[in-house]
Tab-separated table of C-alpha atoms in Angstrom:
chain	number	residue	atom	x	y	z
A	3	UNK	CA	29.588	33.139	46.447
A	4	UNK	CA	31.324	30.304	45.321
A	5	UNK	CA	27.944	28.489	44.567
A	6	UNK	CA	28.271	27.229	41.216
A	7	UNK	CA	32.508	26.169	41.534
A	8	UNK	CA	31.058	24.319	44.318
A	9	UNK	CA	28.468	22.297	42.129
A	10	UNK	CA	31.896	22.345	39.574
A	11	UNK	CA	33.903	20.741	42.440
A	12	UNK	CA	31.349	18.370	43.259
A	13	UNK	CA	31.465	16.983	39.491
A	14	UNK	CA	35.849	17.065	38.675
A	15	UNK	CA	35.686	14.645	42.063
A	16	UNK	CA	34.064	12.305	40.291
A	17	UNK	CA	36.210	11.862	36.636
A	18	UNK	CA	38.989	13.879	38.073
A	19	UNK	CA	41.180	12.399	41.667
A	20	UNK	CA	40.388	15.054	44.328
A	21	UNK	CA	38.770	17.219	41.750
A	22	UNK	CA	41.805	19.511	40.787
A	23	UNK	CA	45.239	18.136	38.645
A	24	UNK	CA	47.810	19.268	40.855
A	25	UNK	CA	46.827	18.708	45.094
A	26	UNK	CA	47.621	22.541	46.195
A	27	UNK	CA	44.684	23.707	44.642
A	28	UNK	CA	41.983	21.412	47.010
A	29	UNK	CA	42.517	24.042	50.099
A	30	UNK	CA	42.517	20.939	51.253
A	31	UNK	CA	45.195	23.420	53.928
A	32	UNK	CA	43.153	26.579	54.405
A	33	UNK	CA	39.170	25.579	53.810
A	34	UNK	CA	36.623	26.477	51.524
A	35	UNK	CA	35.896	25.630	48.002
A	36	UNK	CA	38.541	26.073	45.130
A	37	UNK	CA	37.288	28.856	42.828
A	38	UNK	CA	36.726	27.775	39.296
A	39	UNK	CA	38.269	30.221	36.759
A	40	UNK	CA	36.502	30.980	34.409
A	41	UNK	CA	39.042	33.578	33.073
A	42	UNK	CA	41.771	36.459	34.042
A	43	UNK	CA	42.881	38.775	32.580
A	44	UNK	CA	45.818	41.165	33.353
A	45	UNK	CA	46.489	41.711	37.429
A	46	UNK	CA	42.863	39.681	37.889
A	47	UNK	CA	40.877	36.692	37.732
A	48	UNK	CA	37.055	36.061	37.805
A	49	UNK	CA	35.794	32.907	39.009
A	50	UNK	CA	32.587	30.918	37.176
A	51	UNK	CA	30.521	32.675	39.694
A	52	UNK	CA	31.363	36.198	38.419
A	53	UNK	CA	34.249	36.977	41.631
A	54	UNK	CA	36.369	39.035	40.292
A	55	UNK	CA	39.973	38.620	42.433
A	56	UNK	CA	43.176	40.491	42.775
A	57	UNK	CA	45.659	37.493	41.318
A	58	UNK	CA	48.591	36.792	43.602
A	59	UNK	CA	49.859	33.823	42.337
A	60	UNK	CA	49.729	34.218	38.961
A	61	UNK	CA	49.929	30.253	37.427
A	62	UNK	CA	51.978	29.587	40.648
A	63	UNK	CA	54.583	31.769	38.587
A	64	UNK	CA	55.076	31.978	34.432
A	65	UNK	CA	52.495	35.258	34.530
A	66	UNK	CA	54.906	37.180	35.180
A	67	UNK	CA	53.521	39.362	33.012
A	68	UNK	CA	50.205	39.453	33.618
A	69	UNK	CA	46.641	36.932	32.507
A	70	UNK	CA	45.955	37.012	28.759
A	71	UNK	CA	48.703	40.405	27.854
A	72	UNK	CA	48.478	40.846	24.590
A	73	UNK	CA	52.002	40.612	23.642
A	74	UNK	CA	52.357	37.027	24.457
A	75	UNK	CA	49.011	36.264	23.533
A	76	UNK	CA	49.720	37.288	19.650
A	77	UNK	CA	53.036	35.751	19.061
A	78	UNK	CA	51.290	32.007	21.175
A	79	UNK	CA	47.820	33.153	17.844
A	80	UNK	CA	51.143	33.321	15.247
A	81	UNK	CA	53.159	30.389	15.916
A	82	UNK	CA	49.693	28.413	16.300
A	83	UNK	CA	48.488	29.096	12.868
A	84	UNK	CA	52.319	27.594	11.095
A	85	UNK	CA	51.323	24.860	13.919
A	86	UNK	CA	51.297	23.589	16.957
A	87	UNK	CA	53.962	20.622	17.330
A	88	UNK	CA	55.847	19.082	15.311
A	89	UNK	CA	58.065	17.143	16.949
A	90	UNK	CA	61.146	17.786	14.310
A	91	UNK	CA	64.037	21.060	15.291
A	92	UNK	CA	62.807	25.456	14.922
A	93	UNK	CA	64.606	28.523	14.896
A	94	UNK	CA	62.125	28.401	18.251
A	95	UNK	CA	65.069	26.439	20.415
A	96	UNK	CA	67.677	27.805	19.187
A	97	UNK	CA	66.397	31.148	19.394
A	98	UNK	CA	64.868	30.978	23.157
A	99	UNK	CA	68.526	29.055	23.288
A	100	UNK	CA	70.578	31.835	22.905
A	101	UNK	CA	69.321	34.062	24.721
A	102	UNK	CA	68.677	32.120	27.637
A	103	UNK	CA	72.518	31.357	27.795
A	104	UNK	CA	73.737	34.833	26.669
A	105	UNK	CA	72.200	35.874	30.318
A	106	UNK	CA	73.429	33.246	31.975
A	107	UNK	CA	77.252	33.153	32.828
A	108	UNK	CA	76.929	29.688	34.442
A	109	UNK	CA	75.457	28.218	31.258
A	110	UNK	CA	76.553	27.144	27.966
A	111	UNK	CA	74.731	24.690	26.211
A	112	UNK	CA	71.445	24.400	27.202
A	113	UNK	CA	68.496	21.637	26.594
A	114	UNK	CA	64.106	22.434	26.932
A	115	UNK	CA	61.753	19.711	28.032
A	116	UNK	CA	58.548	20.279	29.503
A	117	UNK	CA	57.859	20.972	33.139
A	118	UNK	CA	60.189	21.656	35.879
A	119	UNK	CA	60.517	18.351	37.018
A	120	UNK	CA	61.440	16.705	34.120
A	121	UNK	CA	64.436	19.112	34.250
A	122	UNK	CA	65.317	18.598	37.544
A	123	UNK	CA	64.812	14.513	36.437
A	124	UNK	CA	67.184	15.502	33.646
A	125	UNK	CA	69.796	17.789	34.586
A	126	UNK	CA	69.361	15.019	38.180
A	127	UNK	CA	70.631	12.001	35.375
A	128	UNK	CA	72.809	14.626	33.330
A	129	UNK	CA	75.215	15.187	36.916
A	130	UNK	CA	75.408	10.928	37.883
A	131	UNK	CA	76.554	10.100	34.468
A	132	UNK	CA	78.694	13.006	34.202
A	133	UNK	CA	80.079	12.164	37.756
A	134	UNK	CA	79.670	8.567	36.934
A	135	UNK	CA	78.406	8.738	41.089
A	136	UNK	CA	75.261	7.103	42.463
A	137	UNK	CA	74.724	9.434	45.381
A	138	UNK	CA	72.796	12.936	45.308
A	139	UNK	CA	72.119	15.859	48.760
A	140	UNK	CA	69.167	17.541	49.148
A	141	UNK	CA	67.236	20.323	51.163
A	142	UNK	CA	64.946	19.988	53.439
A	143	UNK	CA	62.049	21.543	52.470
A	144	UNK	CA	63.122	22.186	48.404
A	145	UNK	CA	60.626	21.350	46.279
A	146	UNK	CA	62.233	19.976	43.174
A	147	UNK	CA	59.728	18.820	41.364
A	148	UNK	CA	57.516	15.385	42.121
A	149	UNK	CA	59.798	12.768	40.262
A	150	UNK	CA	60.950	9.553	43.069
A	151	UNK	CA	64.870	10.353	44.268
A	152	UNK	CA	63.439	13.517	45.057
A	153	UNK	CA	60.074	13.411	47.463
A	154	UNK	CA	62.021	13.207	50.061
A	155	UNK	CA	60.519	15.702	52.579
A	156	UNK	CA	59.850	18.868	49.678
A	157	UNK	CA	58.047	21.713	50.273
A	158	UNK	CA	55.357	22.554	48.815
A	159	UNK	CA	52.666	20.418	48.250
A	160	UNK	CA	53.724	17.687	50.475
A	161	UNK	CA	54.475	20.562	53.539
A	162	UNK	CA	51.015	21.300	52.953
A	163	UNK	CA	49.806	17.864	53.967
A	164	UNK	CA	52.495	17.308	56.526
A	165	UNK	CA	53.624	13.925	54.172
A	166	UNK	CA	57.146	14.713	53.075
A	167	UNK	CA	57.650	11.353	51.028
A	168	UNK	CA	55.141	9.754	49.344
A	169	UNK	CA	53.645	6.742	49.258
A	170	UNK	CA	55.377	4.912	45.705
A	171	UNK	CA	58.219	6.207	46.391
A	172	UNK	CA	60.392	2.883	46.636
A	173	UNK	CA	63.165	2.873	49.786
A	174	UNK	CA	65.823	1.799	47.061
A	175	UNK	CA	64.859	4.822	44.930
A	176	UNK	CA	65.708	7.147	48.092
A	177	UNK	CA	68.818	5.387	49.399
A	178	UNK	CA	70.448	7.760	47.184
A	179	UNK	CA	69.381	10.957	49.090
A	180	UNK	CA	70.507	13.025	51.593
A	181	UNK	CA	69.215	15.406	53.740
A	182	UNK	CA	70.491	18.831	54.747
A	183	UNK	CA	68.966	21.791	56.459
A	184	UNK	CA	68.452	25.221	54.509
A	185	UNK	CA	71.578	27.317	54.826
A	186	UNK	CA	73.322	25.181	57.780
A	187	UNK	CA	76.634	24.004	55.821
A	188	UNK	CA	76.678	21.452	58.917
A	189	UNK	CA	75.134	20.118	58.053
A	190	UNK	CA	76.255	19.563	54.349
A	191	UNK	CA	79.586	18.509	55.385
A	192	UNK	CA	78.161	15.053	57.310
A	193	UNK	CA	76.165	14.655	54.135
A	194	UNK	CA	79.142	13.840	52.573
A	195	UNK	CA	81.308	12.351	55.380
A	196	UNK	CA	79.079	10.256	55.046
A	197	UNK	CA	78.633	9.060	51.563
A	198	UNK	CA	81.618	9.928	49.669
A	199	UNK	CA	79.624	8.316	46.060
A	200	UNK	CA	77.908	12.325	46.018
A	201	UNK	CA	77.451	13.073	42.491
A	202	UNK	CA	75.874	16.235	42.264
A	203	UNK	CA	74.238	18.944	45.547
A	204	UNK	CA	70.032	20.315	44.119
A	205	UNK	CA	68.669	23.932	45.931
A	206	UNK	CA	67.172	25.984	45.039
A	207	UNK	CA	69.238	29.753	45.748
A	208	UNK	CA	65.708	31.165	47.155
A	209	UNK	CA	63.127	28.848	48.156
A	210	UNK	CA	59.892	29.323	47.071
A	211	UNK	CA	57.744	26.235	48.028
A	212	UNK	CA	58.467	26.563	52.418
A	213	UNK	CA	57.310	29.803	51.074
A	214	UNK	CA	59.568	32.615	50.255
A	215	UNK	CA	63.881	31.541	52.277
A	216	UNK	CA	66.411	32.612	50.915
A	217	UNK	CA	69.651	31.832	51.437
A	218	UNK	CA	73.067	33.273	52.247
A	219	UNK	CA	75.486	34.315	50.090
A	220	UNK	CA	77.257	32.866	52.860
A	221	UNK	CA	75.638	29.368	52.215
A	222	UNK	CA	76.092	29.331	49.092
A	223	UNK	CA	80.081	30.515	49.081
A	224	UNK	CA	80.116	27.896	50.693
A	225	UNK	CA	77.977	25.200	49.909
A	226	UNK	CA	80.374	25.538	46.013
A	227	UNK	CA	83.263	25.071	47.693
A	228	UNK	CA	82.509	22.287	49.451
A	229	UNK	CA	80.998	20.730	46.030
A	230	UNK	CA	84.381	22.104	44.843
A	231	UNK	CA	86.613	20.175	46.980
A	232	UNK	CA	84.694	16.955	46.898
A	233	UNK	CA	85.040	16.433	42.745
A	234	UNK	CA	80.211	17.419	42.997
A	235	UNK	CA	78.777	19.332	40.345
A	236	UNK	CA	76.193	22.165	42.014
A	237	UNK	CA	72.512	22.531	40.832
A	238	UNK	CA	70.522	25.792	41.179
A	239	UNK	CA	66.876	24.902	40.911
A	240	UNK	CA	65.851	28.173	39.432
A	241	UNK	CA	62.132	26.943	37.852
A	242	UNK	CA	61.225	29.516	40.638
A	243	UNK	CA	63.086	32.487	40.708
A	244	UNK	CA	64.675	32.617	36.886
A	245	UNK	CA	63.136	35.551	35.597
A	246	UNK	CA	61.300	35.845	38.933
A	247	UNK	CA	63.725	37.376	41.170
A	248	UNK	CA	66.039	38.839	38.750
A	249	UNK	CA	66.853	38.978	34.915
A	250	UNK	CA	69.767	36.767	35.818
A	251	UNK	CA	67.586	34.015	38.784
A	252	UNK	CA	68.673	34.566	41.712
A	253	UNK	CA	72.547	34.288	39.479
A	254	UNK	CA	71.692	37.854	39.162
A	255	UNK	CA	71.639	38.713	42.819
A	256	UNK	CA	75.042	36.075	44.373
A	257	UNK	CA	78.328	35.851	43.247
A	258	UNK	CA	78.080	32.624	42.587
A	259	UNK	CA	78.227	30.068	39.764
A	260	UNK	CA	76.446	27.202	40.009
A	261	UNK	CA	76.981	23.872	37.307
A	262	UNK	CA	73.467	23.089	36.139
A	263	UNK	CA	70.894	25.320	36.280
A	264	UNK	CA	66.719	23.502	36.324
A	265	UNK	CA	63.932	26.286	34.478
A	266	UNK	CA	60.481	26.564	33.543
A	267	UNK	CA	57.718	28.562	34.838
A	268	UNK	CA	58.522	32.626	32.681
A	269	UNK	CA	61.154	30.797	30.210
A	270	UNK	CA	57.681	29.698	28.693
A	271	UNK	CA	55.461	32.623	29.517
A	272	UNK	CA	52.482	30.579	30.383
A	273	UNK	CA	52.523	27.057	28.699
A	274	UNK	CA	54.437	24.147	29.760
A	275	UNK	CA	57.816	23.590	29.834
A	276	UNK	CA	61.335	23.741	31.013
A	277	UNK	CA	64.489	23.486	30.575
A	278	UNK	CA	68.158	22.943	32.104
A	279	UNK	CA	71.230	23.778	31.213
A	280	UNK	CA	75.243	23.316	32.235
A	281	UNK	CA	78.595	24.049	30.982
A	282	UNK	CA	78.975	23.134	27.650
A	283	UNK	CA	82.167	19.715	28.810
A	284	UNK	CA	78.489	18.453	31.231
A	285	UNK	CA	75.722	19.380	28.203
A	286	UNK	CA	77.671	17.230	25.881
A	287	UNK	CA	77.216	14.395	27.674
A	288	UNK	CA	73.516	14.067	26.587
A	289	UNK	CA	72.338	12.109	23.694
A	290	UNK	CA	73.051	12.114	21.398
A	291	UNK	CA	76.474	13.824	21.667
A	292	UNK	CA	77.105	11.331	24.927
A	293	UNK	CA	75.334	8.020	26.463
A	294	UNK	CA	73.880	9.984	28.778
A	295	UNK	CA	70.060	9.652	27.566
A	296	UNK	CA	67.337	12.268	27.613
A	297	UNK	CA	63.903	12.811	25.581
A	298	UNK	CA	60.381	14.539	24.763
A	299	UNK	CA	58.129	14.565	22.546
A	300	UNK	CA	57.037	17.699	22.826
A	301	UNK	CA	60.267	19.536	23.971
A	302	UNK	CA	60.407	22.382	22.564
A	303	UNK	CA	57.209	22.824	21.838
A	304	UNK	CA	57.244	25.137	18.863
A	305	UNK	CA	53.752	27.567	20.645
A	306	UNK	CA	55.469	27.235	24.384
A	307	UNK	CA	58.681	28.750	22.822
A	308	UNK	CA	57.398	31.472	21.007
A	309	UNK	CA	56.023	32.752	24.313
A	310	UNK	CA	58.774	32.529	25.779
A	311	UNK	CA	60.621	34.531	23.414
A	312	UNK	CA	58.535	36.941	23.341
A	313	UNK	CA	58.670	36.455	27.123
A	314	UNK	CA	62.424	37.543	27.501
A	315	UNK	CA	63.784	39.131	24.852
A	316	UNK	CA	60.699	41.513	26.628
A	317	UNK	CA	62.443	41.460	29.997
A	318	UNK	CA	66.136	41.569	28.855
A	319	UNK	CA	64.565	44.664	26.323
A	320	UNK	CA	63.756	46.922	30.037
A	321	UNK	CA	64.992	44.884	33.387
A	322	UNK	CA	63.926	48.073	34.821
A	323	UNK	CA	60.502	46.127	35.439
A	324	UNK	CA	62.167	44.122	38.099
A	325	UNK	CA	62.570	47.132	39.916
A	326	UNK	CA	59.755	48.030	39.364
A	327	UNK	CA	58.189	44.981	40.782
A	328	UNK	CA	60.283	44.220	43.635
A	329	UNK	CA	59.109	48.217	44.866
A	330	UNK	CA	55.717	47.161	44.889
A	331	UNK	CA	56.030	43.375	46.159
A	332	UNK	CA	57.467	45.519	49.841
A	333	UNK	CA	54.964	48.280	49.926
A	334	UNK	CA	52.302	44.674	49.868
A	335	UNK	CA	54.816	43.392	52.207
A	336	UNK	CA	56.404	46.201	54.684
A	337	UNK	CA	51.957	47.333	54.209
A	338	UNK	CA	50.642	44.361	55.527
A	339	UNK	CA	54.008	43.764	58.548
A	340	UNK	CA	52.101	47.352	59.626
A	341	UNK	CA	48.993	45.877	59.175
A	342	UNK	CA	50.147	42.713	61.401
A	343	UNK	CA	51.959	45.053	63.889
A	344	UNK	CA	48.722	47.502	64.572
A	345	UNK	CA	46.207	44.124	65.505
A	346	UNK	CA	48.769	42.560	67.444
A	347	UNK	CA	49.954	39.962	65.213
A	348	UNK	CA	53.165	38.357	64.370
A	349	UNK	CA	54.316	38.751	60.558
A	350	UNK	CA	57.226	37.945	59.105
A	351	UNK	CA	57.450	39.144	55.351
A	352	UNK	CA	61.114	38.879	52.655
A	353	UNK	CA	61.572	39.980	48.900
A	354	UNK	CA	63.322	39.097	46.766
A	355	UNK	CA	61.724	40.986	43.203
A	356	UNK	CA	59.128	39.812	41.823
A	357	UNK	CA	58.886	37.647	44.842
A	358	UNK	CA	57.068	37.582	48.259
A	359	UNK	CA	56.543	35.203	50.771
A	360	UNK	CA	54.477	36.206	54.410
A	361	UNK	CA	55.066	33.601	57.358
A	362	UNK	CA	52.755	33.942	60.639
A	363	UNK	CA	55.490	33.083	62.384
A	364	UNK	CA	57.329	35.560	65.579
A	365	UNK	CA	60.468	34.523	64.753
A	366	UNK	CA	62.575	34.706	61.426
A	367	UNK	CA	62.734	32.114	58.657
A	368	UNK	CA	65.467	30.531	57.424
A	369	UNK	CA	64.962	26.613	57.232
A	370	UNK	CA	61.977	24.865	56.952
A	371	UNK	CA	61.956	24.042	60.958
A	372	UNK	CA	61.259	27.699	61.270
A	373	UNK	CA	58.145	27.853	58.520
A	374	UNK	CA	56.866	24.818	60.272
A	375	UNK	CA	56.628	26.900	63.362
A	376	UNK	CA	54.266	29.187	61.286
A	377	UNK	CA	50.511	29.646	62.291
A	378	UNK	CA	48.936	27.431	60.020
A	379	UNK	CA	44.985	27.377	61.469
A	380	UNK	CA	45.499	30.987	61.327
A	381	UNK	CA	46.361	31.235	57.962
A	382	UNK	CA	43.577	28.870	56.360
A	383	UNK	CA	41.211	31.435	58.602
A	384	UNK	CA	43.433	34.449	56.810
A	385	UNK	CA	43.075	33.531	53.264
A	386	UNK	CA	39.988	32.365	53.966
A	387	UNK	CA	38.631	35.599	54.625
A	388	UNK	CA	41.039	37.451	51.881
A	389	UNK	CA	38.949	35.291	49.177
A	390	UNK	CA	36.520	36.596	50.328
A	391	UNK	CA	37.329	39.719	49.856
A	392	UNK	CA	38.398	38.973	46.454
A	393	UNK	CA	41.610	38.067	46.781
A	394	UNK	CA	43.994	35.218	45.326
A	395	UNK	CA	46.771	34.857	48.387
A	396	UNK	CA	48.758	30.909	47.210
A	397	UNK	CA	46.434	28.452	49.412
A	398	UNK	CA	49.686	27.240	51.371
A	399	UNK	CA	51.707	28.590	53.800
A	400	UNK	CA	54.011	27.327	52.819
A	401	UNK	CA	53.737	28.934	49.088
A	402	UNK	CA	56.011	31.854	47.687
A	403	UNK	CA	53.246	34.699	45.655
A	404	UNK	CA	54.202	36.742	42.487
A	405	UNK	CA	53.917	40.355	41.223
A	406	UNK	CA	52.669	40.540	38.372
A	407	UNK	CA	53.589	44.101	35.664
A	408	UNK	CA	49.489	45.028	35.836
A	409	UNK	CA	49.403	44.128	39.062
A	410	UNK	CA	49.693	47.959	39.958
A	411	UNK	CA	49.941	50.219	43.402
A	412	UNK	CA	46.043	51.024	43.932
A	413	UNK	CA	45.635	47.493	43.443
A	414	UNK	CA	48.038	46.943	46.094
A	415	UNK	CA	46.581	49.260	48.419
A	416	UNK	CA	43.699	47.643	47.707
A	417	UNK	CA	44.485	44.916	48.962
A	418	UNK	CA	46.386	46.219	51.947
A	419	UNK	CA	42.603	47.171	52.272
A	420	UNK	CA	41.314	44.235	52.481
A	421	UNK	CA	43.921	43.043	54.248
A	422	UNK	CA	43.556	45.353	57.509
A	423	UNK	CA	40.086	44.581	56.673
A	424	UNK	CA	40.898	40.854	57.739
A	425	UNK	CA	42.674	41.053	60.347
A	426	UNK	CA	40.051	43.752	62.206
A	427	UNK	CA	38.282	40.072	61.560
A	428	UNK	CA	40.462	38.294	62.940
A	429	UNK	CA	42.953	39.675	65.484
């Protein structure tokens, strides 16, 4: 079934560490050979062995309109013919910035970078520069990219491999990072009691890297109040949830206004991109206006800006897309939960907009400790069975799934049939 992928993987290992350019892609947590993808169209992926998959990963979130979307491709091709990169200002940057600023009340100005990691790294530097403080608070299980100070009790790939931090990260880099428990305000209060030098609190308001675990609105309200009390900036990492959970990200679902926001994924339409934005008085501290340095050769890349602008304008034009995608996501996980129950298998499910998650767990998941109690061995077996049946779920219990517009009810019904087949075999 995966003979060519097996050969390709063995060759890749000779030239690329682990054969992949991002650890989770190696399938180490679920076993088996990672399919090498040749092409995608709509909600479907095709590997080099000729296998077809219903894709619930969607490049880990960016492709809300699916693979090889015609409008996105046209925007990319039109710009590519004019040039791939200039290292100079373009109208596209301003146009995309304006679209995002108009949607997010918390964002007066925004700057584009090349990845979510870079966006978060820059936002934290800005928060430190603005406040004159060094310490930060992050939450166990929240993943904010692979910059040194944030590889502390991270989720996602770090959780998959059971290594919540990484060799190569000096203790001096992480001594300014305080850890709190997600959805636990008392743990945050302890962090504030331990330091009066906290520049910012960074959180995924909808955590997507310990599985899908939304923050409770009351918790976020208390977090906002604590930050105000201590003169600390609140950063929402919406790299994943931005334009996925809602047109206005998590901020469209809860009435809480952060000081800074990070973006990525959907805002690039499938091209590499990141961004961070916030209040004008904070953003004015960035060079060349202010003293906090940040730069990038390919930042604001015109091809990425064109793809992102196409995507965001389409979403703004028809925000009912989110209701449709959420209905489909609920149909998928609701059907999944019933099938699991019929086979006596405990399952917890969650949906926010076009994002969904499931845990083989008999109790609700509210934090990283809860997520880690999931049956990882069963998840691995389940994932293998679904790959065999042509369904491409994220290859880690600690990742989030995504619905794209071409993924219709027919494909969801097909998926549920295959889930039932897998459960019959595994139960």
